[in-house]
Amino acid sequence: MAVRVRFAPSPTGFLHIGGVRTALFNWLFARHENGEVLLRIENTDHSREVEEAVEQIRRSLVWLGLDWDGEVAFQLDRLERHQELARGLVAEGNAYEDDGAIRFRMPDEGTTAWDDVVRGRIEFPNEKLEDLVLLRSDGRPTYNFASPADDMDDGITHVVRGEDHVSNTPKQIRILEALGAALPAYAHLPNVLGEDGRKLSKRHGAVSVEEFRAQGYLPEALMNYLALLGWSLDEKTTVIPPEELVRTFSLERVGASAATFDYAKLAWLNGVYLRSLAPEAYADRLVAYLRETGFEGDEETIRAAAPLVQEKVPKLGEFASFAGFLFARSEPDAEGLDGGRPVLAAARDALAGLEPFTAEAVEGALREAAERLGLKPRQAFAPIRLAVTGSKVSPGLFESIALLGRDETLARLELSAGSEPA
RNA sequence: GCCCCCAUCGACUAGCGGCCCAGGUCACGGCCCUUUCAAGGCCGUAGCGCGGGUUCGAAUCCCGCUGGGGGCACCA
């Protein structure tokens, strides 16, 4: 039987990084098996629905590269079907009416068990299962009824979801059995915890997919990182691009213990992907990202600066703070200039008539000037960097100067050389 | 309170009885390279929660404890 899974978020807010990890595992598993992925919005609780949430979920999945088959389904659209199924259960004596609601009759002896794909056998004593509401008194189904019912109707073969659903599983199994449905395989993924060891939530900094996107993470890096949260390929492989992930993923290698989200490792991995991009591709991505975030520097300059920052920053969002000097002047910290003013004057003289004004030529001229002043490169270039880029940290000085151009460079050198000592 | 799950370096993990006085990656520390910052190279610190078993032999199996997480709605 062909594999068919579903990702079933509730539209109560943006797509959380833990939720997208669940979506990813569903997707990787299905694509690996040449199966199908369904996207189902579980909106049986209208009151908690957040406008825009569905659009945001959709956008997040698309950005990450997680596609799905068919149309997006909304649980509430199947209201009549749910009511029909509930009536059937009542007719068969598996459910009964109670205060206007329909309740399912849970067995009160024995156990309900299943072999979880990631956790092994899990058993629940039936006496702990309470008769749960299938249909509210207003006729809307509850999650624990609608979800398994839809799984049945959709022909879901594998339910891959977060471990917080473990205790719902015996209830859903009982319902499915009463409905006469074949049971899907269940795989409960470990939770994702914040760096304080608690379950990831909104108070843990960046947790929505959109925030990661805004900070300049690459979708393939985020995907790679997320896959590593609970799954591993082998004893040594860390960098695994999307296609490789699809090729090698298996539910059997998913671990059972909760994982802590580590922003530092994600940033490192993002840097790995950024650096592995061909220069052209890197520039394309950088421009697209900057435009998306409203950065207005001219494209030609951005593209020219791209190679200077590619090796330097782990997130595209750091571009502006690192290379912003190419687009606007900023006031250098006068204190840092102290003692460096003679160097600034020498640099200005060295660059004034330099031809051609290339990085190589600039380097030669500046090194020569430093030598004449009896300064080590380190000492000589610090004030120049500060004066030209406005910062103690910057891309390569010579490339930066060549890019800035002679006029602007000289202007900045003069400005700082003539400024008052602190 | 009751039920379920989990437990290897600070973090993610490999390990499915001998190959492990535990391997990889991030982070951290040192050195090298170096115009800053990165990147890169080399080296290093650091872990099987505790107690019982089983076995010739346990990180690996079993039990208990402790710790952590999740769940007990006419929420999803």
Coordinates of C-alpha atoms (C1' of nucleotides) in Angstrom, one line a residue:
Chain A
M1 CA 0.0 0.0 0.0
A2 CA 1.3 3.4 -0.9
V3 CA 2.3 5.6 2.0
R4 CA 0.0 8.6 2.7
V5 CA 0.6 11.0 5.6
R6 CA -0.9 14.2 6.6
F7 CA 0.3 17.3 8.3
A8 CA -2.6 18.7 10.5
P9 CA -1.9 22.0 12.1
S10 CA -4.5 24.0 13.9
P11 CA -5.0 27.6 12.6
T12 CA -4.5 29.1 16.0
G13 CA -1.3 31.0 15.1
F14 CA 1.8 31.1 13.0
L15 CA 3.7 27.9 12.2
H16 CA 5.9 27.2 15.1
I17 CA 9.4 25.7 14.6
G18 CA 8.3 22.6 16.4
G19 CA 5.3 22.3 14.2
V20 CA 7.3 22.7 11.1
R21 CA 9.6 20.0 12.3
T22 CA 6.7 17.7 12.5
A23 CA 5.7 18.7 9.0
L24 CA 9.2 18.1 7.8
F25 CA 9.4 14.6 9.1
N26 CA 6.0 13.8 7.5
W27 CA 7.2 15.2 4.3
L28 CA 10.6 13.5 4.3
F29 CA 9.1 10.2 5.1
A30 CA 6.4 10.4 2.4
R31 CA 8.7 11.7 -0.3
H32 CA 11.3 9.0 0.6
E33 CA 8.6 6.4 0.1
N34 CA 7.1 8.1 -3.0
G35 CA 4.0 8.6 -1.0
E36 CA 1.6 11.5 -0.6
V37 CA 1.4 14.3 1.9
L38 CA -1.9 15.9 2.7
L39 CA -2.3 19.3 4.4
R40 CA -5.3 19.4 6.7
I41 CA -6.3 22.4 8.8
E42 CA -7.8 21.2 12.0
N43 CA -10.2 24.0 12.7
T44 CA -13.0 22.4 14.7
D45 CA -12.6 25.0 17.3
H46 CA -13.6 28.1 15.4
S47 CA -13.3 30.3 18.4
R48 CA -9.6 29.9 18.6
E49 CA -8.9 30.4 14.9
V50 CA -6.6 33.2 14.0
E51 CA -7.1 35.1 10.8
E52 CA -4.2 34.9 8.5
A53 CA -2.9 31.8 10.2
V54 CA -3.7 29.5 7.3
E55 CA -2.0 31.8 4.9
Q56 CA 1.0 32.1 7.1
I57 CA 1.2 28.3 7.5
R58 CA 1.0 27.8 3.8
R59 CA 3.7 30.4 3.2
S60 CA 6.0 28.9 5.7
L61 CA 5.7 25.5 4.3
V62 CA 6.3 26.7 0.7
W63 CA 9.3 28.7 1.7
L64 CA 10.9 25.7 3.4
G65 CA 10.2 23.6 0.3
L66 CA 7.6 21.4 1.8
D67 CA 5.0 20.7 -0.7
W68 CA 1.8 18.8 -0.4
D69 CA -0.6 16.9 -2.6
G70 CA -4.0 18.1 -3.5
E71 CA -6.0 20.9 -2.0
V72 CA -5.7 22.1 1.5
A73 CA -8.5 20.5 3.5
F74 CA -10.4 22.1 6.3
Q75 CA -11.8 19.9 8.9
L76 CA -15.0 21.8 9.4
D77 CA -15.9 21.4 5.8
R78 CA -16.6 17.7 6.6
L79 CA -19.1 18.5 9.3
E80 CA -21.9 16.4 7.8
R81 CA -19.6 13.4 7.3
H82 CA -18.6 13.6 11.0
Q83 CA -22.2 13.8 12.1
E84 CA -23.1 10.9 9.9
L85 CA -20.3 8.8 11.4
A86 CA -21.3 9.8 14.9
R87 CA -24.9 8.8 14.3
G88 CA -23.7 5.4 13.0
L89 CA -21.7 4.9 16.2
V90 CA -24.8 5.7 18.3
A91 CA -26.9 3.3 16.2
E92 CA -24.4 0.5 16.8
G93 CA -24.3 1.3 20.5
N94 CA -20.7 2.5 20.5
A95 CA -21.7 6.0 21.4
Y96 CA -24.6 7.6 23.2
E97 CA -26.2 11.0 23.7
D98 CA -25.3 13.0 26.8
D99 CA -26.6 16.5 27.4
G100 CA -27.0 17.1 23.7
A101 CA -23.5 15.9 22.9
I102 CA -22.5 12.5 21.6
R103 CA -20.1 10.5 23.7
F104 CA -18.1 7.6 22.7
R105 CA -18.2 4.5 24.9
M106 CA -14.7 3.5 25.9
P107 CA -14.0 0.0 27.1
D108 CA -13.2 -0.1 30.8
E109 CA -11.3 -3.3 31.0
G110 CA -8.1 -4.5 29.3
T111 CA -5.6 -2.4 27.6
T112 CA -5.2 -0.5 24.3
A113 CA -1.8 -0.8 22.8
W114 CA 0.2 -0.2 19.6
D115 CA 3.7 -0.5 18.3
D116 CA 4.9 3.0 17.9
V117 CA 7.4 3.4 15.1
V118 CA 9.7 5.5 17.1
R119 CA 8.9 4.4 20.6
G120 CA 8.1 0.7 20.4
R121 CA 5.1 -0.8 22.3
I122 CA 3.0 1.6 24.3
E123 CA 0.1 0.4 26.4
F124 CA -2.7 2.2 28.1
P125 CA -5.0 0.7 30.7
N126 CA -8.5 1.1 29.4
E127 CA -9.9 2.0 32.7
K128 CA -8.1 5.3 32.3
L129 CA -9.9 6.1 29.1
E130 CA -12.9 8.2 29.7
D131 CA -16.0 8.4 27.4
L132 CA -15.1 11.3 25.3
V133 CA -17.2 13.7 23.4
L134 CA -17.4 13.0 19.7
L135 CA -19.9 15.8 18.8
R136 CA -20.4 18.9 20.8
S137 CA -24.0 19.8 21.6
D138 CA -23.8 22.3 18.8
G139 CA -23.0 19.5 16.4
R140 CA -19.4 20.3 15.7
P141 CA -17.0 17.4 16.1
T142 CA -14.1 17.5 18.6
Y143 CA -10.5 17.0 17.6
N144 CA -10.2 13.4 18.9
F145 CA -13.1 12.4 16.7
A146 CA -12.6 14.5 13.6
S147 CA -8.9 13.6 13.4
P148 CA -9.2 9.8 13.3
A149 CA -12.3 10.0 11.2
D150 CA -10.5 12.1 8.6
D151 CA -7.5 9.9 8.8
M152 CA -9.8 7.0 7.9
D153 CA -11.5 8.8 5.1
D154 CA -8.2 10.1 3.7
G155 CA -6.6 6.7 3.7
I156 CA -3.8 7.8 6.0
T157 CA -1.3 5.0 6.4
H158 CA 1.1 6.7 8.9
V159 CA 0.3 9.2 11.6
V160 CA 3.5 11.1 12.3
R161 CA 3.0 13.7 15.0
G162 CA 4.4 15.2 18.1
E163 CA 4.7 13.2 21.3
D164 CA 2.1 15.3 23.0
H165 CA -0.4 13.2 21.1
V166 CA 0.7 9.9 22.6
S167 CA -2.1 10.0 25.2
N168 CA -4.7 10.7 22.5
T169 CA -3.7 7.7 20.5
P170 CA -5.5 5.0 22.5
K171 CA -8.7 7.0 22.3
Q172 CA -8.3 7.4 18.5
I173 CA -7.5 3.8 18.1
R174 CA -10.7 2.8 19.8
I175 CA -12.7 5.2 17.7
L176 CA -11.1 3.9 14.5
E177 CA -11.8 0.3 15.6
A178 CA -15.5 1.2 16.3
L179 CA -15.6 2.8 12.9
G180 CA -14.3 -0.4 11.3
A181 CA -11.2 1.3 9.9
A182 CA -7.8 -0.2 9.4
L183 CA -5.3 1.3 11.9
P184 CA -2.6 3.5 10.6
A185 CA 1.0 3.1 11.9
Y186 CA 1.8 5.7 14.6
A187 CA 5.1 7.5 14.9
H188 CA 5.4 10.0 17.8
L189 CA 8.2 12.4 17.4
P190 CA 10.1 13.7 20.4
N191 CA 9.4 17.3 21.5
V192 CA 11.6 20.2 20.7
L193 CA 12.7 22.1 23.8
G194 CA 14.0 25.7 24.2
E195 CA 17.5 26.4 25.4
D196 CA 16.1 26.6 29.0
G197 CA 15.1 22.9 28.7
R198 CA 11.4 23.7 28.5
K199 CA 9.1 23.0 25.6
L200 CA 9.7 25.5 22.9
S201 CA 7.2 28.4 23.0
K202 CA 6.8 32.0 21.9
R203 CA 9.0 33.2 24.8
H204 CA 12.0 31.4 23.3
G205 CA 13.1 34.1 20.9
A206 CA 12.8 33.3 17.3
V207 CA 10.4 30.4 16.9
S208 CA 8.2 31.1 13.9
V209 CA 9.4 30.1 10.5
E210 CA 8.9 33.7 9.3
E211 CA 11.3 35.0 11.9
F212 CA 14.0 32.6 10.7
R213 CA 13.4 33.7 7.2
A214 CA 13.6 37.4 8.2
Q215 CA 16.9 36.8 10.0
G216 CA 18.5 35.5 6.8
Y217 CA 18.5 31.8 7.3
L218 CA 18.4 29.6 4.2
P219 CA 15.5 27.2 4.0
E220 CA 17.8 24.3 3.1
A221 CA 19.9 25.1 6.2
L222 CA 16.9 25.2 8.4
M223 CA 15.6 22.0 7.0
N224 CA 18.9 20.3 7.5
Y225 CA 19.1 21.5 11.1
L226 CA 15.5 20.5 11.9
A227 CA 16.0 17.1 10.5
L228 CA 18.9 16.6 12.9
L229 CA 16.6 17.3 15.8
G230 CA 15.6 13.8 16.6
W231 CA 17.0 12.1 13.5
S232 CA 20.5 11.2 12.4
L233 CA 21.8 9.6 9.3
D234 CA 24.8 7.8 10.8
E235 CA 27.7 8.4 13.2
K236 CA 29.3 11.2 11.4
T237 CA 27.3 13.1 8.8
T238 CA 26.0 16.5 9.7
V239 CA 25.5 18.5 6.4
I240 CA 22.7 16.8 4.5
P241 CA 21.1 18.9 1.8
P242 CA 17.3 18.4 1.1
E243 CA 17.6 15.9 -1.7
E244 CA 20.0 13.8 0.4
L245 CA 17.6 14.0 3.3
V246 CA 14.7 12.7 1.1
R247 CA 17.0 10.0 -0.2
T248 CA 18.2 8.8 3.2
F249 CA 15.4 9.6 5.7
S250 CA 13.7 6.8 7.7
L251 CA 11.4 6.9 10.6
E252 CA 13.3 4.0 12.2
R253 CA 16.2 6.3 12.8
V254 CA 14.2 8.9 14.7
G255 CA 15.1 9.0 18.3
A256 CA 12.7 9.0 21.2
S257 CA 14.2 11.6 23.5
A258 CA 13.4 15.3 23.5
A259 CA 15.9 17.6 21.7
T260 CA 17.0 21.1 22.6
F261 CA 17.0 23.7 19.9
D262 CA 20.5 25.2 19.5
Y263 CA 20.6 28.5 17.7
A264 CA 24.4 28.5 17.5
K265 CA 24.5 25.2 15.6
L266 CA 21.8 26.4 13.3
A267 CA 23.8 29.6 12.6
W268 CA 26.9 27.5 11.9
L269 CA 25.0 25.2 9.5
N270 CA 23.5 28.3 7.8
G271 CA 27.1 29.6 7.3
V272 CA 28.1 26.3 5.8
Y273 CA 25.3 26.5 3.2
L274 CA 25.9 30.2 2.5
R275 CA 29.6 29.5 1.9
S276 CA 28.9 26.5 -0.4
L277 CA 26.9 28.7 -2.8
A278 CA 28.4 29.6 -6.1
P279 CA 29.2 33.4 -6.1
E280 CA 26.4 34.1 -8.6
A281 CA 23.9 32.1 -6.6
Y282 CA 25.0 33.8 -3.4
A283 CA 24.5 37.2 -4.9
D284 CA 21.1 36.3 -6.2
R285 CA 20.0 35.0 -2.8
L286 CA 21.4 38.1 -1.0
V287 CA 19.7 40.5 -3.3
A288 CA 16.4 38.6 -3.0
Y289 CA 16.7 38.6 0.8
L290 CA 17.6 42.2 1.1
R291 CA 14.8 43.3 -1.1
E292 CA 12.4 41.2 0.9
T293 CA 13.5 42.9 4.0
G294 CA 13.3 46.4 2.5
F295 CA 17.0 47.1 2.1
E296 CA 17.3 49.8 -0.5
G297 CA 21.0 49.9 -1.5
D298 CA 21.5 49.6 -5.3
E299 CA 21.8 46.2 -6.7
E300 CA 25.1 46.6 -8.5
T301 CA 26.8 47.5 -5.2
I302 CA 25.2 44.6 -3.4
R303 CA 26.4 42.2 -6.0
A304 CA 29.8 43.6 -5.9
A305 CA 29.9 43.4 -2.1
A306 CA 28.5 39.9 -2.1
P307 CA 31.9 38.0 -2.4
L308 CA 33.4 40.1 0.4
V309 CA 30.8 39.0 2.9
Q310 CA 30.1 35.5 1.8
E311 CA 32.9 34.0 3.8
K312 CA 32.1 36.3 6.7
V313 CA 28.6 36.2 7.9
P314 CA 26.5 33.2 8.9
K315 CA 23.2 34.9 8.4
L316 CA 22.2 37.2 5.5
G317 CA 20.6 39.5 8.0
E318 CA 24.1 40.6 9.1
F319 CA 24.9 42.0 5.7
A320 CA 23.8 45.5 6.6
S321 CA 25.8 45.8 9.8
F322 CA 28.8 44.4 8.0
A323 CA 28.8 46.1 4.7
G324 CA 26.4 49.0 5.3
F325 CA 29.3 51.4 5.0
L326 CA 29.2 50.9 1.2
F327 CA 25.8 52.5 1.1
A328 CA 26.1 55.2 3.7
R329 CA 28.7 57.0 5.8
S330 CA 28.7 56.6 9.5
E331 CA 30.4 58.5 12.2
P332 CA 33.6 56.6 13.2
D333 CA 34.3 56.5 16.9
A334 CA 36.7 59.4 17.4
E335 CA 38.4 57.7 20.3
G336 CA 39.5 54.8 18.0
L337 CA 41.1 57.4 15.7
D338 CA 43.4 58.8 18.3
G339 CA 47.0 58.4 17.3
G340 CA 46.0 57.2 13.9
R341 CA 45.6 60.6 12.2
P342 CA 49.1 60.6 10.6
V343 CA 48.3 57.3 9.1
L344 CA 45.1 58.6 7.7
A345 CA 46.9 61.5 6.0
A346 CA 49.6 59.1 4.6
A347 CA 46.8 56.8 3.3
R348 CA 45.1 59.7 1.6
D349 CA 48.3 60.7 -0.1
A350 CA 49.1 57.1 -1.1
L351 CA 45.6 56.6 -2.7
A352 CA 45.1 60.1 -4.2
G353 CA 46.8 59.4 -7.5
L354 CA 46.7 55.6 -7.5
E355 CA 46.1 54.0 -10.8
P356 CA 44.4 51.6 -11.3
F357 CA 42.3 51.8 -8.2
T358 CA 42.1 48.1 -7.6
A359 CA 42.3 46.0 -4.4
E360 CA 45.8 44.8 -5.3
A361 CA 47.0 48.3 -6.1
V362 CA 45.4 49.7 -2.9
E363 CA 47.0 47.0 -0.8
G364 CA 50.4 47.8 -2.3
A365 CA 50.1 51.5 -1.8
L366 CA 48.9 51.1 1.8
R367 CA 51.5 48.6 2.8
E368 CA 54.2 50.9 1.4
A369 CA 52.8 53.8 3.3
A370 CA 52.7 51.8 6.5
E371 CA 56.3 50.8 6.0
R372 CA 57.4 54.4 5.5
L373 CA 55.8 55.3 8.8
G374 CA 57.5 52.3 10.5
L375 CA 54.2 50.8 11.4
K376 CA 53.1 47.2 11.4
P377 CA 50.3 46.4 9.0
R378 CA 48.0 45.7 12.0
Q379 CA 48.6 49.1 13.5
A380 CA 48.4 51.0 10.3
F381 CA 45.3 49.5 9.0
A382 CA 43.2 49.7 12.1
P383 CA 42.6 53.5 11.9
I384 CA 42.2 53.4 8.1
R385 CA 39.5 50.7 8.5
L386 CA 37.8 52.7 11.1
A387 CA 37.8 55.9 9.0
V388 CA 36.7 54.2 5.9
T389 CA 34.2 51.7 7.1
G390 CA 33.2 53.3 10.4
S391 CA 33.8 50.1 12.2
K392 CA 36.6 48.1 13.7
V393 CA 35.2 45.0 11.9
S394 CA 34.7 44.9 8.2
P395 CA 35.2 43.0 5.0
G396 CA 38.7 43.0 3.6
L397 CA 40.0 46.5 3.8
F398 CA 41.6 46.7 0.3
E399 CA 38.6 45.2 -1.5
S400 CA 36.3 47.4 0.5
I401 CA 38.3 50.5 -0.5
A402 CA 38.4 49.5 -4.1
L403 CA 34.7 49.0 -4.0
L404 CA 34.0 52.3 -2.3
G405 CA 35.9 54.1 -4.9
R406 CA 38.6 56.7 -4.7
D407 CA 36.5 59.8 -4.2
E408 CA 34.5 58.5 -1.3
T409 CA 37.5 56.8 0.3
L410 CA 39.5 60.0 0.2
A411 CA 36.6 62.0 1.5
R412 CA 36.2 59.7 4.5
L413 CA 39.9 59.7 5.2
E414 CA 40.1 63.4 5.1
L415 CA 37.0 63.8 7.3
S416 CA 38.5 61.6 10.0
A417 CA 42.0 63.0 9.6
G418 CA 40.7 66.5 10.2
S419 CA 38.4 65.6 13.1
E420 CA 39.1 66.8 16.6
P421 CA 40.9 64.4 18.9
A422 CA 38.6 63.0 21.5
Chain B
rG1 C1' -3.1 13.2 42.2
rC2 C1' -3.5 9.6 38.0
rC3 C1' -1.7 7.9 33.1
rC4 C1' 2.1 7.7 29.3
rC5 C1' 7.0 8.7 27.5
rC6 C1' 12.2 9.8 27.9
rA7 C1' 17.4 9.5 30.2
rU8 C1' 25.4 9.0 26.4
rC9 C1' 30.1 15.3 26.6
rG10 C1' 27.1 22.3 28.0
rA11 C1' 23.9 21.2 23.0
rC12 C1' 22.5 17.6 18.7
rU13 C1' 23.8 12.7 18.4
rA14 C1' 26.5 7.5 17.0
rG15 C1' 26.2 3.1 19.8
rC16 C1' 21.1 -1.9 19.0
rG17 C1' 26.3 -7.5 24.6
rG18 C1' 32.6 -8.0 23.3
rC19 C1' 34.8 -3.7 17.5
rC20 C1' 33.9 1.6 23.2
rC21 C1' 39.3 3.1 29.1
rA22 C1' 32.7 5.6 24.1
rG23 C1' 32.9 8.1 17.8
rG24 C1' 31.1 12.7 14.9
rU25 C1' 29.1 17.8 14.8
rC26 C1' 28.1 22.7 17.4
rA27 C1' 29.7 25.4 21.4
rC28 C1' 34.1 26.2 24.5
rG29 C1' 39.8 26.6 25.3
rG30 C1' 44.8 26.7 23.0
rC31 C1' 48.1 27.1 18.7
rC32 C1' 48.7 28.2 13.4
rC33 C1' 47.3 31.5 9.3
rU34 C1' 46.1 36.8 9.3
rU35 C1' 44.8 44.0 7.7
rU36 C1' 39.9 43.5 11.5
rC37 C1' 36.1 39.8 11.8
rA38 C1' 35.2 35.4 9.9
rA39 C1' 36.6 31.1 7.3
rG40 C1' 40.3 27.3 7.4
rG41 C1' 44.1 23.9 9.7
rC42 C1' 46.0 21.4 14.1
rC43 C1' 45.4 20.1 19.2
rG44 C1' 42.5 19.9 23.6
rU45 C1' 38.7 20.0 27.9
rA46 C1' 34.2 17.4 28.5
rG47 C1' 29.7 12.3 28.7
rC48 C1' 27.2 6.6 29.5
rG49 C1' 22.1 10.0 36.2
rC50 C1' 22.1 6.5 40.7
rG51 C1' 21.4 1.5 42.8
rG52 C1' 20.5 -3.4 42.1
rG53 C1' 20.4 -7.6 39.0
rU54 C1' 21.2 -11.0 34.2
rU55 C1' 25.9 -12.4 31.7
rC56 C1' 32.4 -15.0 31.0
rG57 C1' 31.4 -9.8 29.5
rA58 C1' 26.7 -4.0 29.8
rA59 C1' 26.5 2.6 27.6
rU60 C1' 23.9 -1.5 25.4
rC61 C1' 19.1 -6.4 28.5
rC62 C1' 15.7 -6.4 33.2
rC63 C1' 13.9 -4.1 37.9
rG64 C1' 13.8 0.0 41.2
rC65 C1' 15.0 5.1 42.3
rU66 C1' 16.0 9.9 40.8
rG67 C1' 15.5 13.6 37.2
rG68 C1' 13.0 15.6 32.9
rG69 C1' 9.0 15.9 29.4
rG70 C1' 3.9 15.1 27.8
rG71 C1' -1.2 14.2 28.8
rC72 C1' -5.7 13.8 31.9
rA73 C1' -11.7 19.6 28.2
rC74 C1' -18.3 19.8 24.6
rC75 C1' -8.9 22.8 23.2
rA76 C1' -6.1 21.1 19.2

